[in-house]
Short mmCIF file of C-alpha atoms in Angstrom, two decimals:
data_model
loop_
_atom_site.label_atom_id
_atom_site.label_comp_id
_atom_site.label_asym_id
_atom_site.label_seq_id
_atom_site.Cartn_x
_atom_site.Cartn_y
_atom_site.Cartn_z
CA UNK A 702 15.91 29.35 18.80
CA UNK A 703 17.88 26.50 20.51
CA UNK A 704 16.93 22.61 21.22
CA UNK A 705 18.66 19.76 22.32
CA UNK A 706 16.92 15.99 21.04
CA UNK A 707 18.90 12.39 20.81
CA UNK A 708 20.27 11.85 17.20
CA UNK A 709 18.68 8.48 17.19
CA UNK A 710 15.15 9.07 18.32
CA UNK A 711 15.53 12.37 16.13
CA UNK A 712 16.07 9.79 13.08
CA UNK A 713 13.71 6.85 13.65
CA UNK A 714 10.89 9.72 13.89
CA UNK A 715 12.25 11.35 10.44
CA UNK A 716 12.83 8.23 9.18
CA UNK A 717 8.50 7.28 9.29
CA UNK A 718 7.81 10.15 7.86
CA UNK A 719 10.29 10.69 5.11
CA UNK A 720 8.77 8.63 2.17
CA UNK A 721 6.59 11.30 1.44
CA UNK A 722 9.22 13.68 0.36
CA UNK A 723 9.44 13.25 -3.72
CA UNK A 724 12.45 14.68 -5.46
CA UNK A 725 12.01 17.34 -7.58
CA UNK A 726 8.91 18.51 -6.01
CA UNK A 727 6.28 21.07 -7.58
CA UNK A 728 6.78 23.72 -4.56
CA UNK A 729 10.87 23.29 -3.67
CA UNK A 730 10.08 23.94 0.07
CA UNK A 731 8.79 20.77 0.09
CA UNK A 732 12.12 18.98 -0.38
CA UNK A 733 12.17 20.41 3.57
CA UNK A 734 10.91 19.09 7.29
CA UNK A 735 8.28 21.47 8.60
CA UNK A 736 10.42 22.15 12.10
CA UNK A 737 7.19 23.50 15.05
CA UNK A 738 8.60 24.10 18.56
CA UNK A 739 5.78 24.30 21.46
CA UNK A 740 6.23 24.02 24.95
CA UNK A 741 9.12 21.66 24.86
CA UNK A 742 7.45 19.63 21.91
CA UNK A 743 8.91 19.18 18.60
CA UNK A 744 6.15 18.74 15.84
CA UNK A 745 7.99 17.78 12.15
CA UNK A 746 6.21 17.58 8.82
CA UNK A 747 6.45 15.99 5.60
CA UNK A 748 4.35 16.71 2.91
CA UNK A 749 4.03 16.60 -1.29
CA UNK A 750 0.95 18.22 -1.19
CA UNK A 751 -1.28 15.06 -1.60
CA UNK A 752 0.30 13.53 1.24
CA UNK A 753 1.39 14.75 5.00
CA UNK A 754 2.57 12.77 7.50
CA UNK A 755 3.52 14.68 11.51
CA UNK A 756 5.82 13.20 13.97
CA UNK A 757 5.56 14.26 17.37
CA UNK A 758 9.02 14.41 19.85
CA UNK A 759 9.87 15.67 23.18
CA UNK A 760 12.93 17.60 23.18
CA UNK A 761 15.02 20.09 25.32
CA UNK A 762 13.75 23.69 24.61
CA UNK A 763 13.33 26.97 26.32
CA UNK A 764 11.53 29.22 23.39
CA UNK A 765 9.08 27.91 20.44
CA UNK A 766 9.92 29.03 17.22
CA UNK A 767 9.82 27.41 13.53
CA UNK A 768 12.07 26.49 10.76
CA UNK A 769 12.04 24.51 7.45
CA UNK A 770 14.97 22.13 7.34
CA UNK A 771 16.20 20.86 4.37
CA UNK A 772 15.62 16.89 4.54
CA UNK A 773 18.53 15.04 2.36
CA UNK A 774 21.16 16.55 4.22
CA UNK A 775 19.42 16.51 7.62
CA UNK A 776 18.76 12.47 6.73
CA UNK A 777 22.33 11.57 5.78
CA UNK A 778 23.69 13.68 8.47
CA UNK A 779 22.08 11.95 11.16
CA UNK A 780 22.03 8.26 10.00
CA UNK A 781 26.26 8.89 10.00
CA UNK A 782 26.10 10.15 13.45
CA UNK A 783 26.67 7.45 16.44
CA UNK A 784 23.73 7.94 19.35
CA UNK A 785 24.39 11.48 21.10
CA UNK A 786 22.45 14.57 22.17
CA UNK A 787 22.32 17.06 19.31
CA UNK A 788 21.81 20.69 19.83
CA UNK A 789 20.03 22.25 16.93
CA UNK A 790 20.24 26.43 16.80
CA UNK A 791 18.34 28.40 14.79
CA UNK A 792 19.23 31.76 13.52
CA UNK A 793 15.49 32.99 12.66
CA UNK A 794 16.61 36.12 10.59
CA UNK A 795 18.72 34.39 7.95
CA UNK A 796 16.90 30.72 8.60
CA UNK A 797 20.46 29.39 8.84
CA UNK A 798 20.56 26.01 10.93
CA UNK A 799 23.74 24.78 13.47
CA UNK A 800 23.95 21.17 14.36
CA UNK A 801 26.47 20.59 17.08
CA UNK A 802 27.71 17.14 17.99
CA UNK A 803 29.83 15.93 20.74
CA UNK A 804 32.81 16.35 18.19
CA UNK A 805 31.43 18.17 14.93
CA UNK A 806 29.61 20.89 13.71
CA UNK A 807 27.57 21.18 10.62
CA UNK A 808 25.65 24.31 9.28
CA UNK A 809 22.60 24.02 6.80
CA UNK A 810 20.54 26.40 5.23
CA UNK A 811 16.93 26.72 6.19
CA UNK A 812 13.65 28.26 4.85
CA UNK A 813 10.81 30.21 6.45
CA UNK A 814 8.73 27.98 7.74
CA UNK A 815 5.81 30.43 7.02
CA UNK A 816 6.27 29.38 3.01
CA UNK A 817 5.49 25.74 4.26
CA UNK A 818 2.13 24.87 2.33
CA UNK A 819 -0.91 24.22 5.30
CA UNK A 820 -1.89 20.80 6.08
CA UNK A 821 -5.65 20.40 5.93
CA UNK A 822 -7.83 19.07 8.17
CA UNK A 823 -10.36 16.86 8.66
CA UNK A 824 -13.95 18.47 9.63
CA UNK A 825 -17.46 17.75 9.40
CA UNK A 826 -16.12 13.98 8.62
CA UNK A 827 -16.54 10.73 9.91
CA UNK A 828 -14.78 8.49 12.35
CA UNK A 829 -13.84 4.70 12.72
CA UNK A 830 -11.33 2.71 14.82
CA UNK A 831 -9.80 -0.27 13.31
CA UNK A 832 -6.35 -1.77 14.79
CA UNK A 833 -2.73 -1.80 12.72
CA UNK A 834 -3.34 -5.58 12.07
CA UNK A 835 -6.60 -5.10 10.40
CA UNK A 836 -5.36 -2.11 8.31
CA UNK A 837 -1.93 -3.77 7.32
CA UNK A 838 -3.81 -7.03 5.83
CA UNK A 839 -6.02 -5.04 3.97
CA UNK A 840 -3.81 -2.97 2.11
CA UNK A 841 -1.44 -6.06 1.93
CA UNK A 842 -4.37 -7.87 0.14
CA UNK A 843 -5.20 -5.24 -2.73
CA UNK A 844 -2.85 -2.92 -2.97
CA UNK A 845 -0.89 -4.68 -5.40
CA UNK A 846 -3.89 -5.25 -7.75
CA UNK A 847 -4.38 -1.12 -8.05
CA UNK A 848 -3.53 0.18 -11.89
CA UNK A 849 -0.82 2.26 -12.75
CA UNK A 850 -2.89 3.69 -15.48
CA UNK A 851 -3.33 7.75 -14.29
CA UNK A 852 -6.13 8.18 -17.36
CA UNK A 853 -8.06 6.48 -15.09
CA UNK A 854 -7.29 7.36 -11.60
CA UNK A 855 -10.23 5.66 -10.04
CA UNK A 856 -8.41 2.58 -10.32
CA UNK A 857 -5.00 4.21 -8.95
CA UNK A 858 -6.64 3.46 -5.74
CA UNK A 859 -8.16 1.56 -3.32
CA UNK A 860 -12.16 1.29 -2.84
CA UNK A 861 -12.86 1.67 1.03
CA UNK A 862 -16.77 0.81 1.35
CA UNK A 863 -17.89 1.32 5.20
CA UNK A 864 -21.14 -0.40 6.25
CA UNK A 865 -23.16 -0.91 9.48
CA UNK A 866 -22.02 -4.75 9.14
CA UNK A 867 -18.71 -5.03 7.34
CA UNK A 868 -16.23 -2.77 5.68
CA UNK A 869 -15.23 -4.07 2.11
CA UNK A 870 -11.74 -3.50 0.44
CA UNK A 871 -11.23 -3.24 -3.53
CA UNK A 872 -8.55 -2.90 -5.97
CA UNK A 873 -8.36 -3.87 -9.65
CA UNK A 874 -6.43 -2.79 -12.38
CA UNK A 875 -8.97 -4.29 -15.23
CA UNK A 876 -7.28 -7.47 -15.64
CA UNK A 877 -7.71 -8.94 -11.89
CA UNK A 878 -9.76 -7.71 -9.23
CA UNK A 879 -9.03 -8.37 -4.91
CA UNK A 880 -12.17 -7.69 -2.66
CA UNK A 881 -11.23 -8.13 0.69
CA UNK A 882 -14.12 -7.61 3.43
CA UNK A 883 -13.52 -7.35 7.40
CA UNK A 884 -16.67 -7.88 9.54
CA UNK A 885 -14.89 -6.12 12.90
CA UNK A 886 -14.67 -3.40 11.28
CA UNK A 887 -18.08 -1.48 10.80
CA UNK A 888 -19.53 2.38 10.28
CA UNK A 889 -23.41 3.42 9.96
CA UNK A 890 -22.26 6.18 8.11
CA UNK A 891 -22.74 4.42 4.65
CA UNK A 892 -19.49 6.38 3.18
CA UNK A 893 -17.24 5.26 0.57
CA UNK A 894 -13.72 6.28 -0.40
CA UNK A 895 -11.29 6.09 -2.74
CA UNK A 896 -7.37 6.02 -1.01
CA UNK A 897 -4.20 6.55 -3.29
CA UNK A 898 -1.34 3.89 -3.52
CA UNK A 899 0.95 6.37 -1.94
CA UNK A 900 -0.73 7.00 1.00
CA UNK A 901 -1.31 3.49 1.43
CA UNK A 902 2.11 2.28 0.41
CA UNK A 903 3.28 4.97 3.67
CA UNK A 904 0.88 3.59 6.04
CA UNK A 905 2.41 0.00 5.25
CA UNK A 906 5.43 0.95 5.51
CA UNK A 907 4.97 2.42 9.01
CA UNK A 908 2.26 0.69 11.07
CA UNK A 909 3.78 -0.51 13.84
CA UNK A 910 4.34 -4.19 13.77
CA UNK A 911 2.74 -4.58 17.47
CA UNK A 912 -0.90 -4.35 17.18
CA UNK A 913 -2.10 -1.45 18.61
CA UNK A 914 -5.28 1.01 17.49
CA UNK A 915 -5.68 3.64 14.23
CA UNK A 916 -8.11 6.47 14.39
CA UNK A 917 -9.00 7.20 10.67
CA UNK A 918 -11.12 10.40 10.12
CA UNK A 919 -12.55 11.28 6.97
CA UNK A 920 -14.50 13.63 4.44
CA UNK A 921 -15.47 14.12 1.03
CA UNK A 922 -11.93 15.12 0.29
CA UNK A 923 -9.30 14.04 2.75
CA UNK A 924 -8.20 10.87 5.38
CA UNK A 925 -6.84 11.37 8.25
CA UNK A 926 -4.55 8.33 9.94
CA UNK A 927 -3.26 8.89 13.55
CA UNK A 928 -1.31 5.86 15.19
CA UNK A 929 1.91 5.93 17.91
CA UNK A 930 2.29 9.58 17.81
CA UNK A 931 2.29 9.88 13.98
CA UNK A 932 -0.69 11.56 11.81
CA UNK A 933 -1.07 11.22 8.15
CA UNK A 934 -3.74 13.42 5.85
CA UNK A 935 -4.26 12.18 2.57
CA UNK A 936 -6.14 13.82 -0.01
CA UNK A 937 -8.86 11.43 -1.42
CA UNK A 938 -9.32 10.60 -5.03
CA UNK A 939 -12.35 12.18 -6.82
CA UNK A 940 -13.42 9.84 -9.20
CA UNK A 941 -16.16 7.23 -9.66
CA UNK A 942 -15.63 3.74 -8.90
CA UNK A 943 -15.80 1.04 -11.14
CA UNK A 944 -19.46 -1.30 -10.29
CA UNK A 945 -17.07 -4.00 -9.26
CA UNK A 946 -19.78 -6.80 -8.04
CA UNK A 947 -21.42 -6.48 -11.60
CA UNK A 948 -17.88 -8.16 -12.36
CA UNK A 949 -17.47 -10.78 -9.93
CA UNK A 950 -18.97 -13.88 -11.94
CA UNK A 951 -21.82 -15.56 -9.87
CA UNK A 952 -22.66 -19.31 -11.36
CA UNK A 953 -19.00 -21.31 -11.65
CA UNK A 954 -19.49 -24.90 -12.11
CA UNK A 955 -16.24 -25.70 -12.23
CA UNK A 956 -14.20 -25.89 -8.87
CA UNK A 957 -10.36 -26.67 -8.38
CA UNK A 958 -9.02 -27.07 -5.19
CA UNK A 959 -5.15 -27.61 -4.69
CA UNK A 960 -2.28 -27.17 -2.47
CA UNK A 961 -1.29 -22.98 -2.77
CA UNK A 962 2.06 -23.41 -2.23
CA UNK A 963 2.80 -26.15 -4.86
CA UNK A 964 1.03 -24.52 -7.18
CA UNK A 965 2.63 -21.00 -6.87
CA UNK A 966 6.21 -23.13 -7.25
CA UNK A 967 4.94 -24.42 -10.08
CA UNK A 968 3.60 -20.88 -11.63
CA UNK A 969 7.22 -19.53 -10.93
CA UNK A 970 9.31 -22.63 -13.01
CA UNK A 971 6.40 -22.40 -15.88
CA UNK A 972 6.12 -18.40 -15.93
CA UNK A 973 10.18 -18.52 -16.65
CA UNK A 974 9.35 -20.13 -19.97
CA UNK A 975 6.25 -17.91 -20.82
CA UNK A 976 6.17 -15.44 -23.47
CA UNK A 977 7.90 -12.56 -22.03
CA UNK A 978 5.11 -9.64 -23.13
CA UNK A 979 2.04 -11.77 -23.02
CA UNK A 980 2.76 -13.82 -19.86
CA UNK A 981 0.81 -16.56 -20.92
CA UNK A 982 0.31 -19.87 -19.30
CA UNK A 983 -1.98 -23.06 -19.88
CA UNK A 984 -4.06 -24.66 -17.49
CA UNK A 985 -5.82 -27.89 -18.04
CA UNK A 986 -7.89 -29.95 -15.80
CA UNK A 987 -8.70 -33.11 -16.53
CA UNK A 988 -10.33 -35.13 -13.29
CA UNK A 989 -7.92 -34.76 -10.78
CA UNK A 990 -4.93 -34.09 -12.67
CA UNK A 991 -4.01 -30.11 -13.55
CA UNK A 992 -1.20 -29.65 -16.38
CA UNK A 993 0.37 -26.17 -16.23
CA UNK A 994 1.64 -25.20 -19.55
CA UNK A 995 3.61 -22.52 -21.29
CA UNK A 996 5.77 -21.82 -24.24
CA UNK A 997 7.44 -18.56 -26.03
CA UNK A 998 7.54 -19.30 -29.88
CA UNK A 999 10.25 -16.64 -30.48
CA UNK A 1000 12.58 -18.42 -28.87
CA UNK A 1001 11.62 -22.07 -28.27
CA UNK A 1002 11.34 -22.74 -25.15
CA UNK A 1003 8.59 -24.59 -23.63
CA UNK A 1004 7.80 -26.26 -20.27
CA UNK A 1005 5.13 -28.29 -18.79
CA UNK A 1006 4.10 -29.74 -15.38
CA UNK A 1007 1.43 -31.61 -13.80
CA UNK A 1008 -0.16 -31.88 -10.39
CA UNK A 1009 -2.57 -33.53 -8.52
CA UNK A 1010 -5.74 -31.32 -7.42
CA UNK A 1011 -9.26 -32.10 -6.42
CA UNK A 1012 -11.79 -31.43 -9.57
CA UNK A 1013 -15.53 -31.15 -9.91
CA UNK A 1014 -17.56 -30.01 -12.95
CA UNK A 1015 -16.42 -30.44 -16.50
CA UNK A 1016 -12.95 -30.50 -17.75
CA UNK A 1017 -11.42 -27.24 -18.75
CA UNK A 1018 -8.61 -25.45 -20.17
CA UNK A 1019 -8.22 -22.25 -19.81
CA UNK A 1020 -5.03 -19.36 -20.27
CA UNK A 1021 -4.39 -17.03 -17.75
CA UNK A 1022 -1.59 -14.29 -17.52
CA UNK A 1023 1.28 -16.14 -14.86
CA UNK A 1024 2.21 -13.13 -13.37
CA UNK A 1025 -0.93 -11.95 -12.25
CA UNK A 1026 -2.05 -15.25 -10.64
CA UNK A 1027 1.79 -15.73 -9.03
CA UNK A 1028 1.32 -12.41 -7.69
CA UNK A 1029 -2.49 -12.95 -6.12
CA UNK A 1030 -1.00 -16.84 -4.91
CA UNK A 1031 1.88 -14.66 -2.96
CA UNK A 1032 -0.71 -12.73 -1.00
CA UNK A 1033 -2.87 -15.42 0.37
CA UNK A 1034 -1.99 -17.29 3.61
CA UNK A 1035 -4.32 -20.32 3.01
CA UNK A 1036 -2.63 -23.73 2.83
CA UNK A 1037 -5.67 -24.78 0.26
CA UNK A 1038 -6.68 -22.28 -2.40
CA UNK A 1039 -9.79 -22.88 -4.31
CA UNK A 1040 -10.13 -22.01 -8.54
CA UNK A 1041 -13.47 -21.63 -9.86
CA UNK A 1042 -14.51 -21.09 -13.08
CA UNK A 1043 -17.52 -21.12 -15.57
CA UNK A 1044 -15.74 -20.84 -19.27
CA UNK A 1045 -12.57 -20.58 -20.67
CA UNK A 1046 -13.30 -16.95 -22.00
CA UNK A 1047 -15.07 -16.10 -18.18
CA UNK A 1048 -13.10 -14.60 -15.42
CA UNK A 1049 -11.39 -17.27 -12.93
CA UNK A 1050 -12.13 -16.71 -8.83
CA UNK A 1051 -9.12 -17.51 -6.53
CA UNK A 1052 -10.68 -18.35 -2.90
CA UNK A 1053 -8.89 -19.22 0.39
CA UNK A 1054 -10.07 -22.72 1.07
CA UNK A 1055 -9.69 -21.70 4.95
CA UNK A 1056 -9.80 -18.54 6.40
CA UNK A 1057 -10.53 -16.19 9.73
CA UNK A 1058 -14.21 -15.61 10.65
CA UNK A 1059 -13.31 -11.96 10.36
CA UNK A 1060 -12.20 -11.71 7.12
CA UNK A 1061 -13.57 -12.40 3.49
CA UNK A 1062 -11.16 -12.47 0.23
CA UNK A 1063 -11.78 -13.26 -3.02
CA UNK A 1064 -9.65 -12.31 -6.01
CA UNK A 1065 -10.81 -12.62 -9.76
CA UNK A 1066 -8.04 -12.85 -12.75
CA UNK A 1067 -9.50 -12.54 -16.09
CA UNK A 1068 -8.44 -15.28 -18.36
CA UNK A 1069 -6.10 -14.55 -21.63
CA UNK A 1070 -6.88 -16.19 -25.34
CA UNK A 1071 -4.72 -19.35 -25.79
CA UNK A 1072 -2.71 -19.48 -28.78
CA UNK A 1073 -2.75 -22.97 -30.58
CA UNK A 1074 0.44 -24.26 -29.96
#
């Protein structure tokens, strides 16, 4: 089997698809690209078994065939070539694999491509069309809130409720919470999912930046992503959902507004002098005058600032963990942010103060007990 493709298209295709290649994986084909030759089409694979992604590319061929390619070698081959046809041949006997260059020639060893694990596929599922801009914000906006804690993989993910109206985002990691709700995008099917980081992390990483349309498909058990000629199939986590809007504090009497990006400069200088395990910081509003607040007692250092915000309710001071709410600040795009809160001991809600018709976010932070200092 023989086939001639340009080494830089070759590697911008490979390239989308190759985060989902772990090292050291739990079936060693997998450290390979699925090669699938068909009528002058090459179809490549990636997968971890949780996670496939397919890249489609035309390419010179007279015969269809298959091959597993090993992908570390094929990767730094190629990103060390200049742009140039490549002939690939394909000895299908001993799965040995030529690469000839305009001045080179570099041999690899393959694998049957029959030993490549399937990928499933979607059936009996349900459908919904959303475009890259509208999928990229929402992962933006609550993927970084997900846990890393796998004893409960529930929160490992993200919450994907589809409704006839809306379709409603959620991530929290038991400290903070994101919900993140788009009304253009809507499904009567009533379904809700649970997506892994991963998958999401890969779909971030490769949306296009143009806007253009996604098709996801999905069951009980799997996504399915397909956008500018590449296809990812996820497989869904199985778990139960935290009741999230059981959370989400209802009566808050007390209402900050202030400038977002003064007070996220302000979080970063304080947070440098915060206890390094407990994160801690002070806030205290007193009419329209917040004082941010933090100090480690192992090694004395302490800092303090204070800026001007707009205040109604009762005065309040309350701790909160810095890096949590520098991290929540750095993900919304509103000049104005607004904090409200009901207690010093009651979770805090961060709200844009403006934002698109289209799109709803709130983010909760629990607070954190204030040592007397």
């Amino acid at each position: 089997m023989k086939f001639i493709v340009s080494s830089a298209e070759l590697l911008k295709r490979l390239s989308n698809i190759n985060g989902v290649i772990t090292t050291n994986p739990v079936v060693p084909i997998l450290e390979n690209f699925l090669f699938e030759i068909k009528e002058g089409l090459l179809t490549v694979t990636a997968s971890d078994l949780q996670t496939s992604m397919i890249t489609e590319i035309d390419v010179e061929a007279k015969e269809d065939g298959s091959i597993a390619v090993p992908a570390r070698i094929l990767m730094d081959t190629l990103k060390n070539l200049p742009e140039q046809p490549v002939t690939f041949s394909i000895d299908q006997e001993t799965y040995s694999v030529e690469i000839n260059s305009d001045n080179g020639r570099y041999k690899l060893a393959g694998e049957n491509a029959t030993d490549f694990p399937k990928v499933p596929e979607v059936s009996d599922g349900y459908s919904v069309d959303m475009s890259t801009e509208v999928l990229s914000s929402a992962i933006s906006n609550t993927i970084f809130a997900t846990s890393n804690d796998e004893l409960r993989p529930a929160m490992t993910g993200v919450y994907v409720k589809l409704d006839d109206t809306n379709t409603t985002f959620v991530a929290t990691d038991g400290h903070r919470l994101v919900r993140y709700r788009r009304v253009d995008v809507a499904s009567d099917s009533g379904m809700s999912i649970i997506i892994p980081r991963k998958a999401l992390n890969l779909l971030k990483s490769t949306l296009p930046s143009e806007n253009s349309n996604v098709i996801v498909e999905f069951n009980a058990s799997n996504a399915y992503f397909n956008f500018n000629n590449i296809r990812m199939i996820c497989r869904l986590i199985d778990e139960r959902f935290p009741d999230y809007e059981n959370v989400i504090p209802q009566e808050n009497p007390i209402e900050m507004s202030i400038d977002r990006s003064e007070l996220l400069g302000s979080l970063k200088r304080i947070s440098i002098y915060a206890n390094k395990t407990t994160h801690q910081i002070r806030l205290k509003i007193t009419g329209s005058e917040l004082t941010i607040s933090a100090e480690d007692l192992d090694f004395s250092n302490e800092a303090k600032e204070t800026l001007a915000c707009e205040h109604e309710g009762e005065d309040i001071e309350i701790g909160f963990n810095a890096k949590f709410l520098v991290e929540m600040l750095g993900n919304i795009h509103s000049k104005q942010i607004t904090l409200q809160m009901s207690a010093p001991n009651r979770a805090g809600l961060i709200v844009p103060a403006e934002s698109d018709d289209s799109e709803d976010i709130l983010m909760l932070v629990m607070p954190v007990m204030l040592n007397s200092y």
